[in-house]
MMTF fields as JSON, N, C-alpha, C and O atoms, coordinates in Angstrom:
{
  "mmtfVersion": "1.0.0",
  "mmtfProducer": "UNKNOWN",
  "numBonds": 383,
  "numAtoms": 384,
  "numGroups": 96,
  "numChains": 1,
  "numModels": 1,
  "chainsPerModel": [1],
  "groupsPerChain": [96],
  "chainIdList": ["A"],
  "bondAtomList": [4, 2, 8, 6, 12, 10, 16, 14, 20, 18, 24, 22, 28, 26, 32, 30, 36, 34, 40, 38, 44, 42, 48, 46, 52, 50, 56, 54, 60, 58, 64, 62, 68, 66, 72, 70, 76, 74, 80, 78, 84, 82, 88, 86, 92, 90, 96, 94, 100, 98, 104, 102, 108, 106, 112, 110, 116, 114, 120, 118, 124, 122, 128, 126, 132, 130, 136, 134, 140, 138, 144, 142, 148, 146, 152, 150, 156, 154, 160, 158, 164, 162, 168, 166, 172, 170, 176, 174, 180, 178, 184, 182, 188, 186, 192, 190, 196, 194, 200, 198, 204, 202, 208, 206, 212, 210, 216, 214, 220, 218, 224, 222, 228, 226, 232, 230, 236, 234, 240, 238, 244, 242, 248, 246, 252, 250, 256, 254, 260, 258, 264, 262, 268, 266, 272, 270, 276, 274, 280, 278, 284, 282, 288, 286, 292, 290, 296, 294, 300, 298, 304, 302, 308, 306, 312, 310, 316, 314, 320, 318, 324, 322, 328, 326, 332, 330, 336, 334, 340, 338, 344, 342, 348, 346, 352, 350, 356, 354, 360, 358, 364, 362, 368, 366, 372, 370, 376, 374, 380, 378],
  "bondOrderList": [1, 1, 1, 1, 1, 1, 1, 1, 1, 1, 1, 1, 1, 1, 1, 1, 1, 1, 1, 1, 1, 1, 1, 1, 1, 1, 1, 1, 1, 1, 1, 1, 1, 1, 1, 1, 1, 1, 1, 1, 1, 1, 1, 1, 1, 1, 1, 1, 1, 1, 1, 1, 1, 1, 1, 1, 1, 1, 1, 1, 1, 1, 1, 1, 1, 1, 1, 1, 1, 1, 1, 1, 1, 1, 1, 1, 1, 1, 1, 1, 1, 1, 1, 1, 1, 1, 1, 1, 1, 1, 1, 1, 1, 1, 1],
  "groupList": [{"groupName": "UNK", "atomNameList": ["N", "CA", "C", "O"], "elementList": ["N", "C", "C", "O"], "formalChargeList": [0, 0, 0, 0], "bondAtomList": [1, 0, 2, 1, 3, 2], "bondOrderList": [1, 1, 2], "singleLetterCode": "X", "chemCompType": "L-PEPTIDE LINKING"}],
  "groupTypeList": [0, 0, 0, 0, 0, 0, 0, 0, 0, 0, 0, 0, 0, 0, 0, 0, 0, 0, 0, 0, 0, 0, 0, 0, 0, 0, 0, 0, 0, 0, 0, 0, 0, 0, 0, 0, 0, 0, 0, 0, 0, 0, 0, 0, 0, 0, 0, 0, 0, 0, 0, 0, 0, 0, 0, 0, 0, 0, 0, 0, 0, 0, 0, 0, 0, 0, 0, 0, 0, 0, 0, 0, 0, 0, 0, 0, 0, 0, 0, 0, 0, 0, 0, 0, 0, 0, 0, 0, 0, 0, 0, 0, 0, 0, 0, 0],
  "groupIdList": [1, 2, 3, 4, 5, 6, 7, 8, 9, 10, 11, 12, 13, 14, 15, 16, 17, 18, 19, 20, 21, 22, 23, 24, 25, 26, 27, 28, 29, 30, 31, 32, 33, 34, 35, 36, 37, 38, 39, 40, 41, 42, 43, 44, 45, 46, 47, 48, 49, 50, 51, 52, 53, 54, 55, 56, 57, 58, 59, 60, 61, 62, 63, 64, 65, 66, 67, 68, 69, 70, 71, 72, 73, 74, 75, 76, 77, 78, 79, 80, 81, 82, 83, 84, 85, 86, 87, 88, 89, 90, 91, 92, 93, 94, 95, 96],
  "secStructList": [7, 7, 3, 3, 7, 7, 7, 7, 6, 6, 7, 7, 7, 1, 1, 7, 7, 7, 7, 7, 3, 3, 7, 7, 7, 7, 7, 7, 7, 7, 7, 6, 6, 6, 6, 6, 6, 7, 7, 5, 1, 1, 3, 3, 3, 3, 3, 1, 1, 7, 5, 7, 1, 1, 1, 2, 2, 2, 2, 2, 2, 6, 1, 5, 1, 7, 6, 6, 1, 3, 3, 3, 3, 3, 7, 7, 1, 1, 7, 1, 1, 7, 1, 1, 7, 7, 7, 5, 7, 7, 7, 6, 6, 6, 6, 7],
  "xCoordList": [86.566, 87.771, 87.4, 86.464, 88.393, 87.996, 87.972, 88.839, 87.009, 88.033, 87.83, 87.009, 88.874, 88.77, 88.424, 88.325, 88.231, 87.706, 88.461, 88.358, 89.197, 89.964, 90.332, 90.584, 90.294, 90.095, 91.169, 91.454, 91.654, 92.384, 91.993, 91.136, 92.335, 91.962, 92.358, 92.104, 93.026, 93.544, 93.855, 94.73, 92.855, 92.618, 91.944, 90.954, 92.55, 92.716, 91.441, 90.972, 91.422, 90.844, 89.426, 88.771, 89.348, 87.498, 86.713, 85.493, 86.986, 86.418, 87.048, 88.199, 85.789, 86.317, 87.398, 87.403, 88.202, 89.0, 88.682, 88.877, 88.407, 88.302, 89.218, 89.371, 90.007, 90.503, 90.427, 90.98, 89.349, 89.43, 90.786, 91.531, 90.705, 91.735, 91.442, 90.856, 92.134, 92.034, 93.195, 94.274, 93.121, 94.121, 94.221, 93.649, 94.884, 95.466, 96.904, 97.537, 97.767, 98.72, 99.432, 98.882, 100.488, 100.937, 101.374, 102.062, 101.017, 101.236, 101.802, 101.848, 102.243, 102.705, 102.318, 101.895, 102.631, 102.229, 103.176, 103.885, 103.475, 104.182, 103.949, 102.886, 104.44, 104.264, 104.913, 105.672, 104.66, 105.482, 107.273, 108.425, 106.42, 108.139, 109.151, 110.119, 108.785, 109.4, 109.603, 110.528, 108.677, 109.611, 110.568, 110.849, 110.872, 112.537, 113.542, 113.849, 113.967, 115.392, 115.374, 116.34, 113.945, 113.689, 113.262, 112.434, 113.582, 113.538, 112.456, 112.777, 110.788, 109.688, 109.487, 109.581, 109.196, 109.147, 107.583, 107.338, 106.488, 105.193, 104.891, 105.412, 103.891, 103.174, 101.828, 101.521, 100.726, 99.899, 99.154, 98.586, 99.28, 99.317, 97.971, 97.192, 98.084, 96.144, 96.184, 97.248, 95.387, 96.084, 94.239, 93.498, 93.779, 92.232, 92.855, 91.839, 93.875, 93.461, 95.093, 96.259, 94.835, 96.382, 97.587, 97.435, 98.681, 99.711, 100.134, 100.049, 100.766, 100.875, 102.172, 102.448, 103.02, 104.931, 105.065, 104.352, 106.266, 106.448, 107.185, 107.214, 107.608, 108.458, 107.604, 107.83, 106.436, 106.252, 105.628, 105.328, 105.219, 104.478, 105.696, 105.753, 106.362, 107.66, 108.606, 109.159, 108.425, 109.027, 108.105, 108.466, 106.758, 105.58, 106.027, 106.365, 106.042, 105.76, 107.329, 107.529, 108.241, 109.39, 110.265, 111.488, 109.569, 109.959, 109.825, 110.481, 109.204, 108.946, 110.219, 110.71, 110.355, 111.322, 111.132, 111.898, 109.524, 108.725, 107.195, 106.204, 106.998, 105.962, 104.544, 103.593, 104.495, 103.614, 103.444, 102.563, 103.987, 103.804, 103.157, 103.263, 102.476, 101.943, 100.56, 100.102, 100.21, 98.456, 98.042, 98.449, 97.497, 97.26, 95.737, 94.857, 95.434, 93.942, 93.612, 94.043, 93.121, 93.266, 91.654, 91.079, 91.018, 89.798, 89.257, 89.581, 88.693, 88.342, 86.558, 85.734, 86.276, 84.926, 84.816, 83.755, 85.782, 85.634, 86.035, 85.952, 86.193, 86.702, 85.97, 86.373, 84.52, 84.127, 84.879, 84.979, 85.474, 85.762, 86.819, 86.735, 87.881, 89.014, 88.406, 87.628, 88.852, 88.631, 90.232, 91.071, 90.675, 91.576, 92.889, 94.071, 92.517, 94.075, 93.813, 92.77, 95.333, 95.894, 96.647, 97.2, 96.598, 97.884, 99.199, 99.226, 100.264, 101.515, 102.286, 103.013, 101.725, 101.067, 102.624, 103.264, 103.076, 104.664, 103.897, 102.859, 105.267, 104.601, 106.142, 107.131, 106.3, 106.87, 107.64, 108.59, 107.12, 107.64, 108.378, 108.748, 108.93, 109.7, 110.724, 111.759, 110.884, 112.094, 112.42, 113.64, 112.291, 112.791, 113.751, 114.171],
  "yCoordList": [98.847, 99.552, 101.019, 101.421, 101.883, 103.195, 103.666, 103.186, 104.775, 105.382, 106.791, 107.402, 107.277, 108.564, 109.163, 108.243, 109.981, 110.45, 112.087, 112.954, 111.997, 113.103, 113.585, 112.898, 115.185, 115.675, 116.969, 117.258, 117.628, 118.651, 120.103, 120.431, 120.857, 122.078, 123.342, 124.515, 122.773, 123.992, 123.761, 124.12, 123.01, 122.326, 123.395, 124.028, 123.513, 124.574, 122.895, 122.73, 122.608, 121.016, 121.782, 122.693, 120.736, 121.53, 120.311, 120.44, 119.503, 118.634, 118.414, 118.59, 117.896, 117.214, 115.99, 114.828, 116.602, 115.048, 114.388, 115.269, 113.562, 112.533, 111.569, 111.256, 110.956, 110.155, 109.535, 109.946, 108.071, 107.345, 106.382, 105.549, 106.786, 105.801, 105.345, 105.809, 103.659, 103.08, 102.974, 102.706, 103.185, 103.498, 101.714, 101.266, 101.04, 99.738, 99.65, 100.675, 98.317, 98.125, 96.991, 95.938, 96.911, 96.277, 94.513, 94.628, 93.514, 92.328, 91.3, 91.531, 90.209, 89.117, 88.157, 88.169, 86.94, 85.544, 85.15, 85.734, 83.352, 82.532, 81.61, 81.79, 80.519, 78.897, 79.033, 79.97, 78.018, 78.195, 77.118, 76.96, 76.676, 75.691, 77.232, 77.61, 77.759, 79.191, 80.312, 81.122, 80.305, 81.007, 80.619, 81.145, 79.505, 78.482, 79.54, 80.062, 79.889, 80.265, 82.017, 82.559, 82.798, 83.946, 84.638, 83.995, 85.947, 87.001, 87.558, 88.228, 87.718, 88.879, 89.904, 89.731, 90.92, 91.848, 91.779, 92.043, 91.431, 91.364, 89.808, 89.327, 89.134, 87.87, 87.587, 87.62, 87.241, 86.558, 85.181, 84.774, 84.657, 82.966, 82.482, 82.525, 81.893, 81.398, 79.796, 79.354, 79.007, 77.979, 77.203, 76.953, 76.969, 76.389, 75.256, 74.569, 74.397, 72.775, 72.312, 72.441, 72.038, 71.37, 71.326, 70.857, 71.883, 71.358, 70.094, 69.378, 69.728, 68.296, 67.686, 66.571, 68.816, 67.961, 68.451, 69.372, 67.738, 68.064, 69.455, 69.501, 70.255, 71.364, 72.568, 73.726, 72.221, 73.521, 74.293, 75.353, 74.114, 75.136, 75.638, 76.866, 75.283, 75.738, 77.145, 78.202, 76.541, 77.204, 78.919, 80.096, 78.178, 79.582, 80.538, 81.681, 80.17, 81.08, 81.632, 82.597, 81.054, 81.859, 82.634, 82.733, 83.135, 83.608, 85.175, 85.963, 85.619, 86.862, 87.471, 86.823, 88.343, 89.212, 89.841, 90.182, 89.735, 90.173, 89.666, 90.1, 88.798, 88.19, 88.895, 88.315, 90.234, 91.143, 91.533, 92.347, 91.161, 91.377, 89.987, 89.619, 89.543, 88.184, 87.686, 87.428, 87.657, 87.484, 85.761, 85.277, 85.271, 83.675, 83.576, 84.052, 82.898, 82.979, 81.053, 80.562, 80.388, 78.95, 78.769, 79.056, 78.012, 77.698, 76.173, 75.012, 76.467, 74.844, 74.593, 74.105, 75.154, 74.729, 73.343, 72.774, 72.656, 70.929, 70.496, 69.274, 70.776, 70.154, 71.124, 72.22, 70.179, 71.189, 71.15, 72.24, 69.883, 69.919, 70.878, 71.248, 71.476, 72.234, 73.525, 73.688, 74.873, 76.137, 76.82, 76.186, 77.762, 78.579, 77.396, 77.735, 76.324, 75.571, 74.925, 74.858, 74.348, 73.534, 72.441, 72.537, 71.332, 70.247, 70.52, 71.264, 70.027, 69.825, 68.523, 68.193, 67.824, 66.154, 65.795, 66.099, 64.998, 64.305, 62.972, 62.552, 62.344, 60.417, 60.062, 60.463, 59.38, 59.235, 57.574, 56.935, 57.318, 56.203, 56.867, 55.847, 57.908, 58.105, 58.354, 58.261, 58.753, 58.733, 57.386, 57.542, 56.523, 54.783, 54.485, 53.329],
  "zCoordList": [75.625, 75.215, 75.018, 74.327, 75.827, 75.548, 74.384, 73.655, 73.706, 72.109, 72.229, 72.912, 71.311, 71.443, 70.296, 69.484, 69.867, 68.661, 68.834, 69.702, 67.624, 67.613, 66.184, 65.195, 66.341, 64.801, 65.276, 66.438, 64.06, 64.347, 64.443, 63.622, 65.089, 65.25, 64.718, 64.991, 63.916, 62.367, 61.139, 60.35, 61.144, 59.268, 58.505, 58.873, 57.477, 56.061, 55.181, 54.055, 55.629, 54.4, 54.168, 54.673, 52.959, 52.401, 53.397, 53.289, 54.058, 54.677, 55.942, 56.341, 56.577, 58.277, 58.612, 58.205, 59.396, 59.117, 60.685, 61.523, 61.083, 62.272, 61.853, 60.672, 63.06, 63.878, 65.253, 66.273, 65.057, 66.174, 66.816, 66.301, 67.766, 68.701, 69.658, 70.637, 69.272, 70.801, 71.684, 71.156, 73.259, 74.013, 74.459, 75.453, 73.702, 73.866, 74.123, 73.872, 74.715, 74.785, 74.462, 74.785, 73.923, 72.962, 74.029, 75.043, 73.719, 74.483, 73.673, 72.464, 74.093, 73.524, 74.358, 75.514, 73.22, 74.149, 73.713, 72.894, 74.512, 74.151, 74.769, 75.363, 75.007, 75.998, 76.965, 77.208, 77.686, 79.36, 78.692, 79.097, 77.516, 77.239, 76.727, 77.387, 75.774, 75.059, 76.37, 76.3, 77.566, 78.243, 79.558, 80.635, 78.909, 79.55, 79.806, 78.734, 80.483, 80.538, 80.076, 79.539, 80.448, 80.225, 81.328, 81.973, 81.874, 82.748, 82.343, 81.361, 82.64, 82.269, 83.716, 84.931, 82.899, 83.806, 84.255, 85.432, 83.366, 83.723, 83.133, 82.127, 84.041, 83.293, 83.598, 84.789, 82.536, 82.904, 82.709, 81.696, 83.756, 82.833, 83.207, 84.159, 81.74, 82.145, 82.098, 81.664, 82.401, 83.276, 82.571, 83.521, 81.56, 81.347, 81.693, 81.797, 81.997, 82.488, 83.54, 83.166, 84.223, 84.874, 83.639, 82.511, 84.136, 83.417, 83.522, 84.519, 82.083, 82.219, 81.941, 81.497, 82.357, 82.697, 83.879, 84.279, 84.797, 85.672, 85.925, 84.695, 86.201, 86.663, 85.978, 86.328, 84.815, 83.839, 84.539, 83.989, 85.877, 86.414, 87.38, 87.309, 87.971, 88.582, 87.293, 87.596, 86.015, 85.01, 84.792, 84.821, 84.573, 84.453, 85.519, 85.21, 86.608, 88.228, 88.466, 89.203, 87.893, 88.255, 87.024, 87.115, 85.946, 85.0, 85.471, 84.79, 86.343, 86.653, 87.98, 88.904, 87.746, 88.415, 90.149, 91.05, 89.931, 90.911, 91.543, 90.956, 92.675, 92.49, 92.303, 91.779, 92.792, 92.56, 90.9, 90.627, 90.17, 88.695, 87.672, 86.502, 88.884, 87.632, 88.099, 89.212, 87.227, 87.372, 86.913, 85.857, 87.541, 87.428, 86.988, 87.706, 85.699, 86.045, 85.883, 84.839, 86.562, 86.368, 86.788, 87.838, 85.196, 84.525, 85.612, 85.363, 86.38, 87.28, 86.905, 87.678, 85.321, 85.675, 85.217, 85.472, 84.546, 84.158, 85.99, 86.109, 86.541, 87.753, 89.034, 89.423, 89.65, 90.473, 91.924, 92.486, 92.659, 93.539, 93.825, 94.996, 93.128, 93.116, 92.887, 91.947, 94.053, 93.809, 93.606, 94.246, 92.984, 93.043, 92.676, 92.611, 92.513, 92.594, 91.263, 90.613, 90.954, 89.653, 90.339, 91.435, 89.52, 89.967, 89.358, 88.378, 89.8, 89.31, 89.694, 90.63, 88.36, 88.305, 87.976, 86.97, 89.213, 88.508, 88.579, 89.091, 87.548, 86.85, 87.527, 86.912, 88.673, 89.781, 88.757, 89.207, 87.774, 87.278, 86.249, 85.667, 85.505, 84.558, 85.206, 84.544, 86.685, 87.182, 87.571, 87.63, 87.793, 87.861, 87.117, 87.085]
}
C-alpha cells in the first residue's frame, strides 16, 4: 500500500506536524444470496469452493452491468484436476 507522508508548508506551530496517508478505496462485500435482484457497477467474486445451489452462480455473474467490470478469482487448490473452472452443481432430484 502506497503512503504518503504529508506535513504543511505554513505552520506558525512550535512543532512539526506530519500526516500519513493511505491512498485506499472504499469497498464492500456481501453474498451472492444479498446481491439477488441488484445492478453493480464493479464486482469481484471469489469463488474458494464450488457453489452449492443451483442458479447462484448464474445470480454472481449477472449482477454486473458490464462484463468487462468483474474479476473472478476461483481457489482449485483442494481440487487438482480442475484449472480456471468451478461447478454449477444442480440436484436434478429436487426438481421431481
Amino acid at each position: 500500500i502506497p503512503r504518503m507522508t504529508l506535513s504543511p508548508s505554513d505552520s506558525n506551530l512550535p512543532f512539526i506536524l506530519k500526516r500519513r496517508q493511505f491512498s485506499i478505496r472504499v469497498a464492500f462485500s456481501l453474498t451472492i444470496n444479498k446481491a439477488q435482484g441488484q445492478t453493480l457497477s464493479r464486482v469481484g467474486l471469489y469463488l474458494p469452493q464450488p457453489v452449492f445451489s443451483h442458479g447462484q452462480l448464474y445470480v454472481a455473474l449477472s449482477r454486473i452491468t458490464s462484463y468487462q467490470n468483474i474479476k473472478v478469482h476461483i481457489d482449485n487448490s483442494s481440487v487438482k484436476s480442475q484449472k480456471g473452472q468451478t461447478q454449477n452443481v444442480v440436484y436434478k432430484e429436487v426438481f421431481a
